[in-house]
GROMACS .gro file of C-alpha atoms in nm:
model
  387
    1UNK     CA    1   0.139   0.637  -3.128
    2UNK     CA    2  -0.188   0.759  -2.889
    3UNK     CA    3  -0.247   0.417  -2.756
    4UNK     CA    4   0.070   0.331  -2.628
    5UNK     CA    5  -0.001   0.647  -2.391
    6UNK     CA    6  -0.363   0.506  -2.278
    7UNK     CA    7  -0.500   0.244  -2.075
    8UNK     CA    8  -0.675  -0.003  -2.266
    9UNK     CA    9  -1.032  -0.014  -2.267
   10UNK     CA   10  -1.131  -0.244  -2.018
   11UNK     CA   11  -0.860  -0.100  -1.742
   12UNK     CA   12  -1.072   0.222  -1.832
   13UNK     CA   13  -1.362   0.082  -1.770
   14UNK     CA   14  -1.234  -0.098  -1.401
   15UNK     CA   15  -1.123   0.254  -1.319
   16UNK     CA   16  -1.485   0.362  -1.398
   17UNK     CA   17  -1.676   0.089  -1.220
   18UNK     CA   18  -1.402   0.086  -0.872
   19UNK     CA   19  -1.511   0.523  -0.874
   20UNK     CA   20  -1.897   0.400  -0.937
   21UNK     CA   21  -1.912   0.198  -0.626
   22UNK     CA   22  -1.674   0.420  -0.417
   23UNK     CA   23  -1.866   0.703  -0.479
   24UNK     CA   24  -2.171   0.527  -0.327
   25UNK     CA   25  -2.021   0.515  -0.014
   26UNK     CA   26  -1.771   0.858  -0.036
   27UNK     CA   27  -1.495   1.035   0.183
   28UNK     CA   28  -1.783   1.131   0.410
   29UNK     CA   29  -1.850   0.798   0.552
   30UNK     CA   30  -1.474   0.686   0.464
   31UNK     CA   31  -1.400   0.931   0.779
   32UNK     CA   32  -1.734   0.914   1.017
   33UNK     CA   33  -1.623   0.581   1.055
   34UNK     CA   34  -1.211   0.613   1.106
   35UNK     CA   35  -1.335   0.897   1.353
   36UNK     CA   36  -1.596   0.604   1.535
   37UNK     CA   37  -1.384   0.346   1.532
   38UNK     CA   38  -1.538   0.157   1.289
   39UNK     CA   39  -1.423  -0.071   0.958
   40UNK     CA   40  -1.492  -0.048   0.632
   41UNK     CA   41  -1.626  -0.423   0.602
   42UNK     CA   42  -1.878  -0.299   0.403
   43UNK     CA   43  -1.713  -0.173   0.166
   44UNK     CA   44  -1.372  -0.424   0.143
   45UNK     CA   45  -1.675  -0.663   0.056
   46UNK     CA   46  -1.856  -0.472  -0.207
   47UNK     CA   47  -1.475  -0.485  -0.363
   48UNK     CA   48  -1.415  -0.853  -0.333
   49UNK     CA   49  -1.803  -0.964  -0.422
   50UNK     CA   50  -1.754  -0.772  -0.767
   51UNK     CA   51  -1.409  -0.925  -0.797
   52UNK     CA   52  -1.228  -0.594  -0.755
   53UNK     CA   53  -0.959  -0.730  -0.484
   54UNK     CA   54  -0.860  -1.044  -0.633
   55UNK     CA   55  -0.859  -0.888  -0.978
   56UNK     CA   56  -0.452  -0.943  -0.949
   57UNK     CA   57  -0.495  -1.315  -0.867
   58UNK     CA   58  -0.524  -1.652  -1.068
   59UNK     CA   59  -0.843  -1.728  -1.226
   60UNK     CA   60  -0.869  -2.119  -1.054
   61UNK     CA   61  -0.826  -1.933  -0.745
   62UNK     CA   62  -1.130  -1.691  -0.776
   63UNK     CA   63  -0.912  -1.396  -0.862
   64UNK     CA   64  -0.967  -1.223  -1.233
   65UNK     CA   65  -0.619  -1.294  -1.413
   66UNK     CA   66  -0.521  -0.907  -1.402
   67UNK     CA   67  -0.172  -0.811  -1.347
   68UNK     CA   68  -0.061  -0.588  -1.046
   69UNK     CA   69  -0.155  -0.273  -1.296
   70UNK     CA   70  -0.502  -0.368  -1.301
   71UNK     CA   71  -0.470  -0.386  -0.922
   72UNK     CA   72  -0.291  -0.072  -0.858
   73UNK     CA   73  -0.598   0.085  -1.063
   74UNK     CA   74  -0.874  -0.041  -0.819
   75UNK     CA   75  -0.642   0.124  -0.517
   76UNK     CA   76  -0.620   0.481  -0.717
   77UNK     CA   77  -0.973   0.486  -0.777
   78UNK     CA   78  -1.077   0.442  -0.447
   79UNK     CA   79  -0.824   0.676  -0.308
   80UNK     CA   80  -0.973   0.882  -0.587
   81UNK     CA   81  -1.254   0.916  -0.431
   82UNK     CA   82  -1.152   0.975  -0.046
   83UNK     CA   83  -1.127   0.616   0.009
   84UNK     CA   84  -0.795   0.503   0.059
   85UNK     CA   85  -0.813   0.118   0.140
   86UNK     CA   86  -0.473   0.075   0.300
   87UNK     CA   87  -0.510  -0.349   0.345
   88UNK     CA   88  -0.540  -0.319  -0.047
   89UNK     CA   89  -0.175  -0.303  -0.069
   90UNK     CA   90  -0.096  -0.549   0.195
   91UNK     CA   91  -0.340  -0.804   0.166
   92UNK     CA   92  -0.423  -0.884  -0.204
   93UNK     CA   93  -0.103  -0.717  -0.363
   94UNK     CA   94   0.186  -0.825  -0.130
   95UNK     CA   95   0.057  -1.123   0.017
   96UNK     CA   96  -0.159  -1.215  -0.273
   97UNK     CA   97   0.133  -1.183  -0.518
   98UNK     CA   98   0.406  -1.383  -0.259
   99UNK     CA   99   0.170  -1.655  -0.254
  100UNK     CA  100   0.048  -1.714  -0.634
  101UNK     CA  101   0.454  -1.661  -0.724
  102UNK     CA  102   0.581  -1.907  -0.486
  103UNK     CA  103   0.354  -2.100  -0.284
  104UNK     CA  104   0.273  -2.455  -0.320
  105UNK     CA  105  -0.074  -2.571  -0.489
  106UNK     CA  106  -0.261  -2.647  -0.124
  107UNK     CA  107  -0.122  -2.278   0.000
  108UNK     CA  108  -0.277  -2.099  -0.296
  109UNK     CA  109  -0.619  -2.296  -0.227
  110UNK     CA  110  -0.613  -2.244   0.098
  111UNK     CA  111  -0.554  -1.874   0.107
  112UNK     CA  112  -0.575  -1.644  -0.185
  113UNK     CA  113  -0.965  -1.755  -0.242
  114UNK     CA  114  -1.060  -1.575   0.078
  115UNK     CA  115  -0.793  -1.288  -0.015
  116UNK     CA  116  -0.985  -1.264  -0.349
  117UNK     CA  117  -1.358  -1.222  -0.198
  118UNK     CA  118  -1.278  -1.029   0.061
  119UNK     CA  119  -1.373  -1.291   0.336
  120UNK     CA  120  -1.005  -1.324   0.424
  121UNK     CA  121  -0.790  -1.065   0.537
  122UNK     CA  122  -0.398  -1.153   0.520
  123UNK     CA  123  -0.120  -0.835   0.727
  124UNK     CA  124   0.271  -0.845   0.623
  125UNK     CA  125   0.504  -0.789   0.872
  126UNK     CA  126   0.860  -0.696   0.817
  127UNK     CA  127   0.916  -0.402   0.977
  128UNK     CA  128   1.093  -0.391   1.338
  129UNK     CA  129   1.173  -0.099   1.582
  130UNK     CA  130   1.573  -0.160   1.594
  131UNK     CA  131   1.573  -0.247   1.238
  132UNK     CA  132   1.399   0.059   1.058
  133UNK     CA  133   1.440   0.078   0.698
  134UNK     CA  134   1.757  -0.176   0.729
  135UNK     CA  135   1.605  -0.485   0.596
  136UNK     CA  136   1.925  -0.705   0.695
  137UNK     CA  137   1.882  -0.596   1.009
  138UNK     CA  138   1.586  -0.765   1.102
  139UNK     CA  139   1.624  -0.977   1.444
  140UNK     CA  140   1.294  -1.201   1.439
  141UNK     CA  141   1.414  -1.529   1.418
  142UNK     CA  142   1.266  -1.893   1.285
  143UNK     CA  143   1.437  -2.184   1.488
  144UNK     CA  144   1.349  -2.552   1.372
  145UNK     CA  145   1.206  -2.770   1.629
  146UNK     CA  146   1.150  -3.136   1.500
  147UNK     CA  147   0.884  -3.067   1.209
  148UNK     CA  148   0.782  -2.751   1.339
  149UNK     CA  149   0.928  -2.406   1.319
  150UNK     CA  150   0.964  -2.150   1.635
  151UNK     CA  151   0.930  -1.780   1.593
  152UNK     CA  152   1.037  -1.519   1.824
  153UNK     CA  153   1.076  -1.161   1.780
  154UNK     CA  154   0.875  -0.803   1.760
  155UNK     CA  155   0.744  -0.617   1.445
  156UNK     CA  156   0.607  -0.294   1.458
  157UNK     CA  157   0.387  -0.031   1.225
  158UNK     CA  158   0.184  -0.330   1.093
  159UNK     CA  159  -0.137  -0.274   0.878
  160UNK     CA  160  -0.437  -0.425   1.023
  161UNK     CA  161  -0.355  -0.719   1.226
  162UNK     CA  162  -0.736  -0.653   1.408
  163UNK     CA  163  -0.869  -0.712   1.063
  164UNK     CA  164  -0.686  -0.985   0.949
  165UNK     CA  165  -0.708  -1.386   0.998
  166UNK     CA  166  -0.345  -1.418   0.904
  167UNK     CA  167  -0.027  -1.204   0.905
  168UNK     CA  168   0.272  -1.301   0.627
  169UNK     CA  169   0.593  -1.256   0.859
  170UNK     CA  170   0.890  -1.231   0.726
  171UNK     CA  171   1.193  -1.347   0.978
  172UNK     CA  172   1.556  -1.515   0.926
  173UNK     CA  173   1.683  -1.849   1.024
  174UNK     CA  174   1.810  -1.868   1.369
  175UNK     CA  175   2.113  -2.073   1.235
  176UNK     CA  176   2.246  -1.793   0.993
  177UNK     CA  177   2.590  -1.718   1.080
  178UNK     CA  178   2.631  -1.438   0.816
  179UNK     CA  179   2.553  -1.057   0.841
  180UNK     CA  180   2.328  -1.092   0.554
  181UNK     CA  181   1.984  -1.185   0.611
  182UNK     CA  182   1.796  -1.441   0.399
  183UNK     CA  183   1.460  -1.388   0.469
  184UNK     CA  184   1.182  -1.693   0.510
  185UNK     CA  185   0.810  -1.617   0.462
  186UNK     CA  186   0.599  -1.763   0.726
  187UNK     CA  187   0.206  -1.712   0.740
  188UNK     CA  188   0.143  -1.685   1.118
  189UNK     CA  189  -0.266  -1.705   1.176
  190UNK     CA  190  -0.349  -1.433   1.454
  191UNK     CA  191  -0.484  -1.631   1.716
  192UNK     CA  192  -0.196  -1.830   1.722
  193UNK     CA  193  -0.076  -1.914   2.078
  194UNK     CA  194   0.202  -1.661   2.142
  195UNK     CA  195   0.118  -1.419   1.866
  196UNK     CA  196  -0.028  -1.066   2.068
  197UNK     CA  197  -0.082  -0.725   1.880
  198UNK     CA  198  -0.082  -0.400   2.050
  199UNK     CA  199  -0.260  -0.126   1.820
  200UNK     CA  200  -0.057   0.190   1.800
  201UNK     CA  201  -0.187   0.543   1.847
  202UNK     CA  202  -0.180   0.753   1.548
  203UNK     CA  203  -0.267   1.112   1.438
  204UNK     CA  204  -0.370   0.981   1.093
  205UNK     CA  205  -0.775   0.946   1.019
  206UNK     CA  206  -0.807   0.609   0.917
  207UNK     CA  207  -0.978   0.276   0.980
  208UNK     CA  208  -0.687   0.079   0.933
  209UNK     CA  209  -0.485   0.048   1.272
  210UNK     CA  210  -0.098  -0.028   1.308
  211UNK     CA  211  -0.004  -0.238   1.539
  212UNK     CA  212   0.328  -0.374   1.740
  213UNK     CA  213   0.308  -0.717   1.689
  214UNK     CA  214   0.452  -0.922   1.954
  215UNK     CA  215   0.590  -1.324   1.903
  216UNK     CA  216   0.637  -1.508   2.143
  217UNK     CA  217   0.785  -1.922   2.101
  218UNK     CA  218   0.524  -1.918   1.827
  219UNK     CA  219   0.499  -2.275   1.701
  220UNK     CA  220   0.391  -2.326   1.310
  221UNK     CA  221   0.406  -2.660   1.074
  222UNK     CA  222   0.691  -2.687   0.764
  223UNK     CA  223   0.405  -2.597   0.524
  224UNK     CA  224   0.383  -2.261   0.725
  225UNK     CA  225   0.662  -2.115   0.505
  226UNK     CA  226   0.610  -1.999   0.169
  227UNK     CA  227   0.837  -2.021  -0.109
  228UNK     CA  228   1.204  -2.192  -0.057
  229UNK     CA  229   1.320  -2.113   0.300
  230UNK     CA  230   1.662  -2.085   0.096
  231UNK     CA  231   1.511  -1.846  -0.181
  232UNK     CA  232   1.678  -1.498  -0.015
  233UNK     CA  233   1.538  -1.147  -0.097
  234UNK     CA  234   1.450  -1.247  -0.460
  235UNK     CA  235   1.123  -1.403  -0.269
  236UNK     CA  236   1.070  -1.127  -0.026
  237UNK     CA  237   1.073  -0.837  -0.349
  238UNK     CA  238   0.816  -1.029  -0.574
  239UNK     CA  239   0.603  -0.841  -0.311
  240UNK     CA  240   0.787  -0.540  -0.270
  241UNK     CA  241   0.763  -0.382  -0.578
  242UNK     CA  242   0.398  -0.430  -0.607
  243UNK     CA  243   0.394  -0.267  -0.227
  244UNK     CA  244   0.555  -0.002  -0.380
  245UNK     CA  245   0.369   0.037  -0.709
  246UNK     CA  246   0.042   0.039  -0.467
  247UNK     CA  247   0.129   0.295  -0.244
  248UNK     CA  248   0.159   0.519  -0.554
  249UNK     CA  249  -0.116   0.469  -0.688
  250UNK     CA  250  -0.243   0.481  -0.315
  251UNK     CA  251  -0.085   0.875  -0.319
  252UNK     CA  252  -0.198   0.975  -0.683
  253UNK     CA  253  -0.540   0.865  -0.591
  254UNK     CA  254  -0.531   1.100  -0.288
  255UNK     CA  255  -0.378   1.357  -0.448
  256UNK     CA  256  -0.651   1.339  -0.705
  257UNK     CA  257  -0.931   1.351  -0.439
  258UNK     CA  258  -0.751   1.657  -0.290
  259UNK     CA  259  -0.703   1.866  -0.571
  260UNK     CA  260  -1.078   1.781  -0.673
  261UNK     CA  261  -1.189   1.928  -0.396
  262UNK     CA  262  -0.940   2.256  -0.437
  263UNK     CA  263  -1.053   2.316  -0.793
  264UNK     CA  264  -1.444   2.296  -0.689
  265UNK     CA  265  -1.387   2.520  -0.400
  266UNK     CA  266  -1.186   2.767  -0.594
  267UNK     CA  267  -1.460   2.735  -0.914
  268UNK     CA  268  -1.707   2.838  -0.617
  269UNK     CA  269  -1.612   3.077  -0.380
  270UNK     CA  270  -1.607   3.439  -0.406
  271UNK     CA  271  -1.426   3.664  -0.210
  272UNK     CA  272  -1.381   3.978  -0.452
  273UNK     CA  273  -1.543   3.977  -0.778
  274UNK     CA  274  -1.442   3.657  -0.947
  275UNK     CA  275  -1.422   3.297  -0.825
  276UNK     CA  276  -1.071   3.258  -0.643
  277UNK     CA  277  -0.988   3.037  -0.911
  278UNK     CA  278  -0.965   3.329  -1.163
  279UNK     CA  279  -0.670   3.423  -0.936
  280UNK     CA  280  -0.302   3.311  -1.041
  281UNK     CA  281  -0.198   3.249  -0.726
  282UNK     CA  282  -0.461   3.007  -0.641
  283UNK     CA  283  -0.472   2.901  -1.038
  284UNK     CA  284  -0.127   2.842  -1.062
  285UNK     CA  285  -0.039   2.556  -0.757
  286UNK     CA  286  -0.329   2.367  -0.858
  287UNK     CA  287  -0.248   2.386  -1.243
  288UNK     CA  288   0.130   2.249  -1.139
  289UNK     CA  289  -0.044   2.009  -0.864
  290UNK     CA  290  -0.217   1.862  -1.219
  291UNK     CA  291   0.081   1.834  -1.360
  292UNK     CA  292   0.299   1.658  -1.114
  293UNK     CA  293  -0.028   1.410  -1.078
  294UNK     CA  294  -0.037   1.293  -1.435
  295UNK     CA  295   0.343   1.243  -1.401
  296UNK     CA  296   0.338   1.017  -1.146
  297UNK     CA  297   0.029   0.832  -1.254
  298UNK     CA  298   0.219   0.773  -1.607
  299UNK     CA  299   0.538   0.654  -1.401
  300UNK     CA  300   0.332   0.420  -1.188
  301UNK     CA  301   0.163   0.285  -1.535
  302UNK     CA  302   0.524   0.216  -1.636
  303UNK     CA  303   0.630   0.053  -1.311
  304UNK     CA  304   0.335  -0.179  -1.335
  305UNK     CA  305   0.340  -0.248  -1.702
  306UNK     CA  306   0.749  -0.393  -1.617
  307UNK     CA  307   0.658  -0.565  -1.339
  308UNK     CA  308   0.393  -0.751  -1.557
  309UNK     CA  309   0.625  -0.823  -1.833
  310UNK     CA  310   0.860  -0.999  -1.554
  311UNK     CA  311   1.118  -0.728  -1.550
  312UNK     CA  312   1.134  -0.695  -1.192
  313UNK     CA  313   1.523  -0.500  -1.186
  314UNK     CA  314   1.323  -0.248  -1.447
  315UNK     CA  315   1.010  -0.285  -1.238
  316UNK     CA  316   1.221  -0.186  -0.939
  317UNK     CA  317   1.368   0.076  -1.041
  318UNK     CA  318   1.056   0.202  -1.187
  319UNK     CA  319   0.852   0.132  -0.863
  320UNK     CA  320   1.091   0.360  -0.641
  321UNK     CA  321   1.076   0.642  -0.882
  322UNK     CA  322   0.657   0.607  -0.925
  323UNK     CA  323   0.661   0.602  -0.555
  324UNK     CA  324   0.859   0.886  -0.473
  325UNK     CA  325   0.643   1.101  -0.743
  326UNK     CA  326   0.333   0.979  -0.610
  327UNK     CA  327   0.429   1.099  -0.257
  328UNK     CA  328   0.542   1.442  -0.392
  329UNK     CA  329   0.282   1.534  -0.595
  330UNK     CA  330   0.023   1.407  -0.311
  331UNK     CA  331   0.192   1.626  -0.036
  332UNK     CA  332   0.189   1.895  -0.227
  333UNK     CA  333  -0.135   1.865  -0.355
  334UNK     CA  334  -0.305   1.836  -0.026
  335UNK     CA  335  -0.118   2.176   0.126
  336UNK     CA  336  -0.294   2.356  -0.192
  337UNK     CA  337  -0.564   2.224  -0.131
  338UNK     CA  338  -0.568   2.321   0.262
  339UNK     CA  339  -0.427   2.667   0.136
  340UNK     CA  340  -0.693   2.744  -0.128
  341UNK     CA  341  -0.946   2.681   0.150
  342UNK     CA  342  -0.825   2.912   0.338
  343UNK     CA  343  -0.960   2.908   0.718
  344UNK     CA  344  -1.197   2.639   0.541
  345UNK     CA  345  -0.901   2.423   0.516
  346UNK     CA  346  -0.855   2.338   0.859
  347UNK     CA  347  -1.195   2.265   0.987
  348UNK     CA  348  -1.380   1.905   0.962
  349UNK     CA  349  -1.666   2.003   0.759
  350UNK     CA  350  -1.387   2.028   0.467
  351UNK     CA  351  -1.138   1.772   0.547
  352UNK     CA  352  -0.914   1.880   0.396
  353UNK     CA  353  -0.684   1.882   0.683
  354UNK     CA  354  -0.704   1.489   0.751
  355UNK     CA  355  -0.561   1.455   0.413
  356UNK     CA  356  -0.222   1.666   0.546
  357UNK     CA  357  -0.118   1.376   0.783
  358UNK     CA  358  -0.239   1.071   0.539
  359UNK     CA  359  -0.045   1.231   0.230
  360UNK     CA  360   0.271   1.280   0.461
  361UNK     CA  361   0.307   0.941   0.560
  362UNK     CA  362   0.335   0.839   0.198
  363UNK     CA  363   0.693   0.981   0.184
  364UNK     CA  364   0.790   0.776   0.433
  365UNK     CA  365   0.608   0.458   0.422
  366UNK     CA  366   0.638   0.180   0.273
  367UNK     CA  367   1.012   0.289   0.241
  368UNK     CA  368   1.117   0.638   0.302
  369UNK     CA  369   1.194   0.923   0.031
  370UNK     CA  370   1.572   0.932   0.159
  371UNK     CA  371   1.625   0.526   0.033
  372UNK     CA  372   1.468   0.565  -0.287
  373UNK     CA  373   1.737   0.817  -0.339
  374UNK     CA  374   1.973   0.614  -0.212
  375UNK     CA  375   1.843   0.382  -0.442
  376UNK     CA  376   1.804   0.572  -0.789
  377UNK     CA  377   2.159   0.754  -0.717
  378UNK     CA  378   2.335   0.355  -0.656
  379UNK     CA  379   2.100   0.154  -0.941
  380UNK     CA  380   2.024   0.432  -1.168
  381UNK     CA  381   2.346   0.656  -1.170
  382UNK     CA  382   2.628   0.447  -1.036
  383UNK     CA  383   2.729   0.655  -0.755
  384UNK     CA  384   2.912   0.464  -0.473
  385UNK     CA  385   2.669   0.358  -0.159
  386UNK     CA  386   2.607   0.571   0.114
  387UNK     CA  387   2.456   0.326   0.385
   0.00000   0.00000   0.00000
């Protein structure tokens, strides 16, 4: 009965290797260069030259024949060790997944080799300013022009557009005359002529920018879309649920790192007689902050192991829920950590008050806490829709 509450082997040993070569570079350098204004290059390549970022990918396409599991473990582990590689989830896991599920043969060789090594970076953009977390309200439209497609329309809160050669946009046919949106895929490349991003100032540490993305009469070819331009959201949440399986693992990973920290600091400072950590009150939080981890990491397992099997309405359920945890447990486990610091907690030479703002955004991004709920009380409990 044990193992079917384990990782197997070799996902223990990925986990292993991914914290080995994060550790070499740490949460030290993570933030001297999100505070510079410098990218992680180094890094993202170290990942894709020992096969870590295309680990979710096809084998014929340089990738290691993983499933989104094995994926989700590489973001964790770097996360795990103050690393939190935000394009992870958008490049190789959303756009990575989209593409080996439905793109033709001469898309998959033409992108996801690059997204595997690291030497191609590949944004998502679905997310407008009017349209929030309303998907069917999205207003960027895709007008046919002969052979060619048109794109106009504005996206905003986009992952690393500076970093990335091309940016998977999702839009609706101009022609659709009913309030529901079917979605088409388009990969727009960044220097196209008409395509401008403006980065976004943020309070989070990081050295992934967002970005409003601006397009303007942006021309592409037919083989610019990917998938069925008929194929609805069924297309658009083969990379959903792996968006949201990553961003948990993205939070338990933090969450990890930050509760690290707490229990070392509370093992080693000394205020009365004893280490603070002798002290229920600091003991305590971090004991339940432990707790709440593991439960989210196990939900996150399940979500990925469904989405794997091809279960993808037990998969999404499972996602939402692993998410939501994930974001929890990582809030809560970075205000411990900033409390059990004390006065520590708020100054740079800890950091552990950087993690405050990254942890937060995780309960609202990629969709907020308030939709999941939606979500579990419509899907999981049959209560009537709210929205």
């Amino acid at each position: 009965m044990t193992n079917a509450f384990s990782e197997t082997e070799e996902r223990q040993a990925l986990r292993r290797e991914v914290a080995k070569l994060a550790g070499k570079f740490g949460r030290d350098w993570f933030v001297e260069k999100a505070r510079s204004g410098e990218k992680t290059t180094e890094l993202w390549l170290e990942l894709g030259k020992n096969g870590y970022l295309g680990i979710n990918m096809p084998e014929e396409y340089g990738g290691g024949g993983g499933g989104i599991g094995d994926i989700a473990a590489v973001c964790e582990e770097l996360a795990g060790q103050g690393c939190p590689m935000l394009l992870m989830v958008v490049s190789p896991a959303i756009c990575g997944t989209i593409i080996t599920r439905y793109g033709t043969e001469e898309q998959k060789r033409r992108w996801l080799p690059g997204i595997c090594d690291g030497t191609s970076t590949m944004a998502f953009a679905i997310t407008e300013p009017d349209a929030g977390t309303n998907t069917h309200n999205i207003s960027t439209t895709a007008r046919r022009d002969g052979d060619e497609w048109v794109l106009n329309g504005r996206k905003i809160y986009i992952s690393g557009v500076d970093e990335a050669d091309n940016v998977l946009v999702v839009a609706r046919a101009e022609d659709a005359k009913t309030g529901k949106v079917k979605p088409v895929l388009f990969v727009v490349p960044t220097d196209a002529e008409g395509f401008e991003a403006k980065a976004i100032p943020m309070e989070i540490v990081s050295p992934e920018l967002q970005f409003t993305v601006f397009l303007d009469d942006v021309r592409l070819p037919a083989d610019a879309i990917v998938g069925d331009e008929d194929g609805g959201l069924v297309q658009l949440f083969a990379g959903l649920n792996p968006e949201r399986i990553m961003a948990a693992s993205f939070s338990t990973g933090l969450a990890r790192f930050a509760l690290d920290a707490a229990a070392k600091y509370a093992k080693e400072r000394h205020v009365f007689k004893d280490a603070i950590g002798a002290h229920q009150a600091i003991a305590h939080p971090l004991a339940q902050s432990h707790i709440e981890i593991e439960m989210a990491r196990l939900m996150t397992q399940k979500a990925a192991a469904l989405y794997d099997a091809g279960d993808d309405m037990g998969a999404g359920e499972a996602a939402n829920m692993a998410k939501y945890a994930a974001a929890e447990a990582a809030c809560d486990a970075a205000d411990r950590a900033v409390q059990t610091h004390g006065g520590n907690g708020i100054t740079q030479e800890y950091g552990m008050a950087g993690l405050l703002v990254a942890t937060r955004a995780g309960r609202i991004a990629p969709v907020s806490r308030e939709m999941i709920l939606n979500f579990i009380a419509m899907h999981s409990l049959g209560l009537p829709k709210s929205y």
